[in-house]
């Protein structure tokens, strides 16, 4: 009798980072104060009461207990097409929009559409760990594009043009970035998009955190307003911007010619996204503008305070900070960031995700998701980093 | 400038059958009466009012707008472990249960756990089309195990033992079956499970429709009550039994040793299933027993009536009928079932799914999902099959 084995591709995939890191807190006994969990990019506030009312109302309606359209509710596809079109000054069609169970799923669907096992995808490093896990479990090869602190973690175009040669299927850009928070300048996004177009390579643009930067101060990139949108898949999450991760809703924008293939994957991966959530979000997209601006402003305020307080953190530097994340350098050249994170979690009760979880050459860095800290906690934050000798 | 291409694996995957078939109805002008859509296995009644109330209540609770555990809510994993354990006289642990966004997703997760690109899986034919689509898009090879009308579409063990030789990773069984409705005898399921165990091959057991057979009349199979559960993944859907497909909830049972790898896939595919739905279903599993028995009885009544009325359908025979489906043979030996289905949809307004959508050698068959027909409609059903010369 032989034992049934696990898919070797999956065995070699990393475990979910948040789950693994949270286990370190188990050893913490509270001696330095309450736990500061800076691990997950979870919205620190509840959804608006109006949205909760609409979610409940839709959940009570037996119509939304039935199967829905695979690509999503028409009302939400239309509202989202309109929303993105206004944002980028373009005219995306609802036939090029799918509603997904969050942005991780949107990424997996996008990857299954553009690359098969053995194909290669360029992923800027440090990367979002679920992107790497997804590529690994699908048997898609990752070619890292190393982003350096001295370049503010912005991908280097020349470096990209070297890497893009030879059988690459897609380039993934996450902007504002996870883990670094870096917001890529429109000119960089556009140049990379042109480079992709020249090489016949897809651009996958993850803009999960775009609502957490002050867009009034930056001109938007023109990728969706140019012909290059026909080789671009945009992915996005309603979890952060509407504070409803528990409803699992995200979106994809793609060239309508790809719809047939997107829908095959969606049909097998979930048939449709949760319907009650979709109709409520369609309302929220057009009606909660002020609520979202207010939340974005609260993130900006926290960002400002964190930067001010950080001066007191001896030897620690903020190498990058943006939408949801700060990416900080620890002051222990002889220690790996994983060891630093474990000690600060178990001894100080502060949980950060160590750089090596985001790819190669990140031993000096840790990611902080700072949105969940109150003003008082932000004030105490730096004193909680000091390690016992 | 080269154009960015689609993953060739995906291009060769079939389109979703229901979407494709529904397009045939567009040509129907109503001359034979209202449309009878027998294509999708959609519950023909709303959920219980008590369940809707609980869904609304959970959706209004901001706690369930937050991220939840990747494998599912503890309350639902416990309730489901208890439910399945009682059904099969065993003691499954919550640590071997995951909550998924429906049973299609459970199947995709199960396949990613047990097989990689280039591996082989045995799939009884006719098969559920999404199983085949999923295997195709993952690059997993399908070895068909042909199930014959003369064997009541029950898989043949000797045939299986020939096919299982050589690098097979899993055998998939769907019982009660989609499309045939056939309910496999426990002895057959157990013999196949033993054969899998002997060969070191996983058994994937899709029991989406198990609540729609009268289980008081059949002893349950012993797969989950034996050591063989350690090489078995059970998948299931709450969509049918609680009439909530719009909430996208299903479940997997697996050996707890597999949990680490299941969770990697779940984390990338959706992070967690919709939380408000999960807590409501945890309540429903233990409290809606009578409601579910009543619905099961209504299906049995429809099944009985369909068989009686069918005598009037000249030349058409019911080759198999069970839980949700009838699998019927059309009387036109010179016509392919796809052509028959198209004509009956566009000329008679009756939509059935043609056999070839379920695999090879199904040209004479069509699948009917009869649950949506009223007693009156069931009475008219056979008269709607007669085709104009």
XYZ file of C-alpha atoms in Angstrom, chain A residues 1-17 19 40-43 46-47 49 52-53 55-62 64-68 70 101 104-106 108-109 111-117 119 128-131 133-134 137-139 169 196-202 230-231 237 239-240 243-248 258 260-265 267-276, chain B residues 1-17 19 40-43 46-47 49 52-53 55-62 64-68 70 101 104-106 108-109 111-117 119 128-131 133-134 137-139 169 196-202 230-231 237 239-240 243-248 258 260-265 267-276:
200
model
C 0.000 0.000 0.000
C 1.469 3.325 -1.109
C 0.499 6.574 0.576
C -1.200 9.278 -1.467
C 1.125 12.253 -1.836
C 0.651 15.995 -2.022
C 1.274 17.977 -5.228
C 5.032 18.738 -4.962
C 4.506 22.209 -6.464
C 2.260 23.050 -3.515
C 4.528 21.516 -0.885
C 7.270 23.947 -1.876
C 4.975 27.004 -1.641
C 5.543 29.203 1.430
C 2.920 29.159 4.185
C 0.653 32.211 4.580
C 2.870 34.877 6.148
C -0.689 33.024 9.936
C -2.161 42.529 8.321
C -3.426 45.297 6.055
C -6.819 45.168 7.721
C -9.023 48.268 7.840
C -15.937 49.341 10.638
C -17.745 49.984 7.339
C -23.434 52.320 8.921
C -23.958 47.856 6.745
C -27.690 48.637 6.421
C -25.557 44.721 3.182
C -28.187 43.478 5.639
C -31.035 44.491 3.370
C -29.534 42.663 0.378
C -28.743 39.577 2.489
C -32.417 39.413 3.527
C -33.608 39.503 -0.104
C -34.127 35.953 -1.429
C -29.618 37.465 -3.873
C -29.587 33.945 -2.465
C -29.867 32.714 -6.059
C -27.006 32.170 -8.506
C -25.796 35.358 -10.144
C -20.391 34.697 -13.428
C -13.795 37.337 -4.242
C -5.903 37.738 -4.240
C -8.472 35.890 -6.334
C -8.312 38.559 -9.041
C -4.881 34.248 -9.439
C -7.470 34.569 -12.220
C -2.279 34.778 -13.847
C -4.223 31.749 -15.065
C -5.361 33.861 -18.022
C -1.921 34.992 -19.118
C 0.551 32.270 -18.107
C 0.752 28.503 -17.883
C 3.043 26.133 -15.981
C 6.060 30.280 -18.197
C 3.451 40.825 -1.965
C 3.832 37.290 -0.615
C 0.530 35.994 -1.976
C 1.603 36.961 -5.501
C 2.696 31.899 -3.526
C 0.126 31.990 -6.333
C 1.514 26.882 -6.860
C 0.547 27.384 -10.510
C 4.035 26.307 -11.595
C 4.389 36.440 -20.240
C 5.492 45.515 -21.989
C 3.635 46.501 -25.136
C 6.839 46.502 -27.178
C 7.668 42.990 -25.986
C 4.152 41.536 -26.288
C 3.935 41.025 -22.528
C 0.935 41.611 -20.249
C -5.600 46.110 -24.367
C -2.556 44.402 -22.849
C -9.999 45.267 -3.785
C -11.906 45.250 1.150
C -9.657 48.145 2.095
C -13.632 48.227 5.072
C -15.423 44.996 4.153
C -12.747 42.282 3.796
C -15.166 39.763 5.342
C -17.384 40.044 2.244
C -14.561 39.115 -0.148
C -10.264 38.402 -22.778
C -14.439 34.619 -22.493
C -11.317 33.209 -20.849
C -11.675 35.162 -17.600
C -15.185 33.752 -17.241
C -13.977 30.157 -17.658
C -11.691 30.595 -14.655
C -16.911 29.754 -13.300
C -14.587 27.048 -11.963
C -13.138 29.068 -9.088
C -16.386 30.313 -7.565
C -19.249 30.645 -10.125
C -19.937 34.185 -8.853
C -18.920 36.533 -6.038
C -21.308 36.901 -3.098
C -24.326 38.715 -4.531
C -25.615 40.579 -1.476
C 5.138 45.193 -31.419
C 3.923 41.699 -30.474
C 0.456 41.135 -29.034
C 0.156 39.658 -25.548
C -1.341 36.191 -25.774
C -3.675 34.139 -23.603
C -2.468 31.063 -21.683
C -2.926 28.312 -24.304
C -4.064 25.846 -21.616
C -7.000 28.141 -20.893
C -7.844 28.819 -24.527
C -8.485 25.103 -25.040
C -10.812 24.853 -21.991
C -14.521 24.567 -22.830
C -16.759 27.564 -22.138
C -19.172 27.365 -19.191
C -21.947 25.044 -20.360
C -23.857 30.216 -20.253
C -28.888 24.657 -14.029
C -29.062 22.767 -10.744
C -30.461 25.816 -9.013
C -32.723 25.419 -5.966
C -35.994 30.531 -1.523
C -34.039 29.802 1.667
C -37.149 32.778 6.314
C -32.620 34.839 5.652
C -33.148 36.628 8.978
C -28.011 36.133 7.066
C -29.249 39.725 7.357
C -28.367 39.910 11.037
C -24.815 38.652 10.430
C -24.374 40.985 7.436
C -25.298 43.953 9.660
C -22.682 42.993 12.286
C -19.395 44.864 11.658
C -18.231 39.910 10.069
C -17.009 42.678 7.775
C -13.499 41.956 9.079
C -11.101 39.302 7.793
C -11.837 35.826 9.089
C -8.561 31.215 6.207
C -16.792 29.568 -1.813
C -16.520 24.203 -7.606
C -13.913 26.013 -5.560
C -13.567 23.047 -3.188
C -10.248 23.256 -7.595
C -8.518 23.457 -4.203
C -7.064 19.205 -7.288
C -4.317 21.753 -6.642
C -3.507 19.839 -3.447
C -3.182 16.422 -5.029
C -2.014 16.930 -8.624
C 0.267 19.191 -10.602
C 0.530 20.021 -14.316
C -0.287 14.526 -13.669
C -19.602 17.305 -14.322
C -18.314 19.836 -16.874
C -16.670 22.129 -14.328
C -14.546 19.226 -13.078
C -12.695 22.485 -17.147
C -10.797 22.803 -13.867
C -6.996 24.767 -17.028
C -4.609 23.400 -14.372
C -2.846 21.290 -17.008
C -2.846 10.939 -8.639
C -7.328 3.923 -4.479
C -5.711 3.085 -1.162
C -3.929 0.067 -2.637
C -2.508 2.228 -5.439
C -1.570 5.229 -3.300
C -4.112 7.397 -5.108
C -6.416 10.044 -3.619
C -6.673 9.656 5.292
C -6.489 9.419 1.504
C -22.025 22.495 -1.256
C -25.880 26.033 -2.080
C -28.328 23.263 -2.886
C -30.914 27.142 -1.219
C -28.236 29.843 -0.924
C -26.025 29.596 -4.043
C -25.731 33.400 -4.091
C -23.727 33.236 -0.847
C -21.098 30.877 -2.306
C -3.180 18.062 4.554
C -1.218 23.213 5.859
C -1.335 22.800 2.079
C -5.103 23.345 1.741
C -4.707 26.636 3.592
C -1.972 27.839 1.221
C -4.380 27.479 -1.694
C -5.217 31.994 1.241
C -4.315 32.742 -2.380
C -7.699 31.914 -3.881
C -9.889 33.955 -1.551
C -8.351 34.440 1.959
C -11.665 33.329 3.517
C -15.256 32.542 2.520
C -17.901 35.213 3.147
C -18.181 35.406 6.929
C -21.790 36.539 7.363
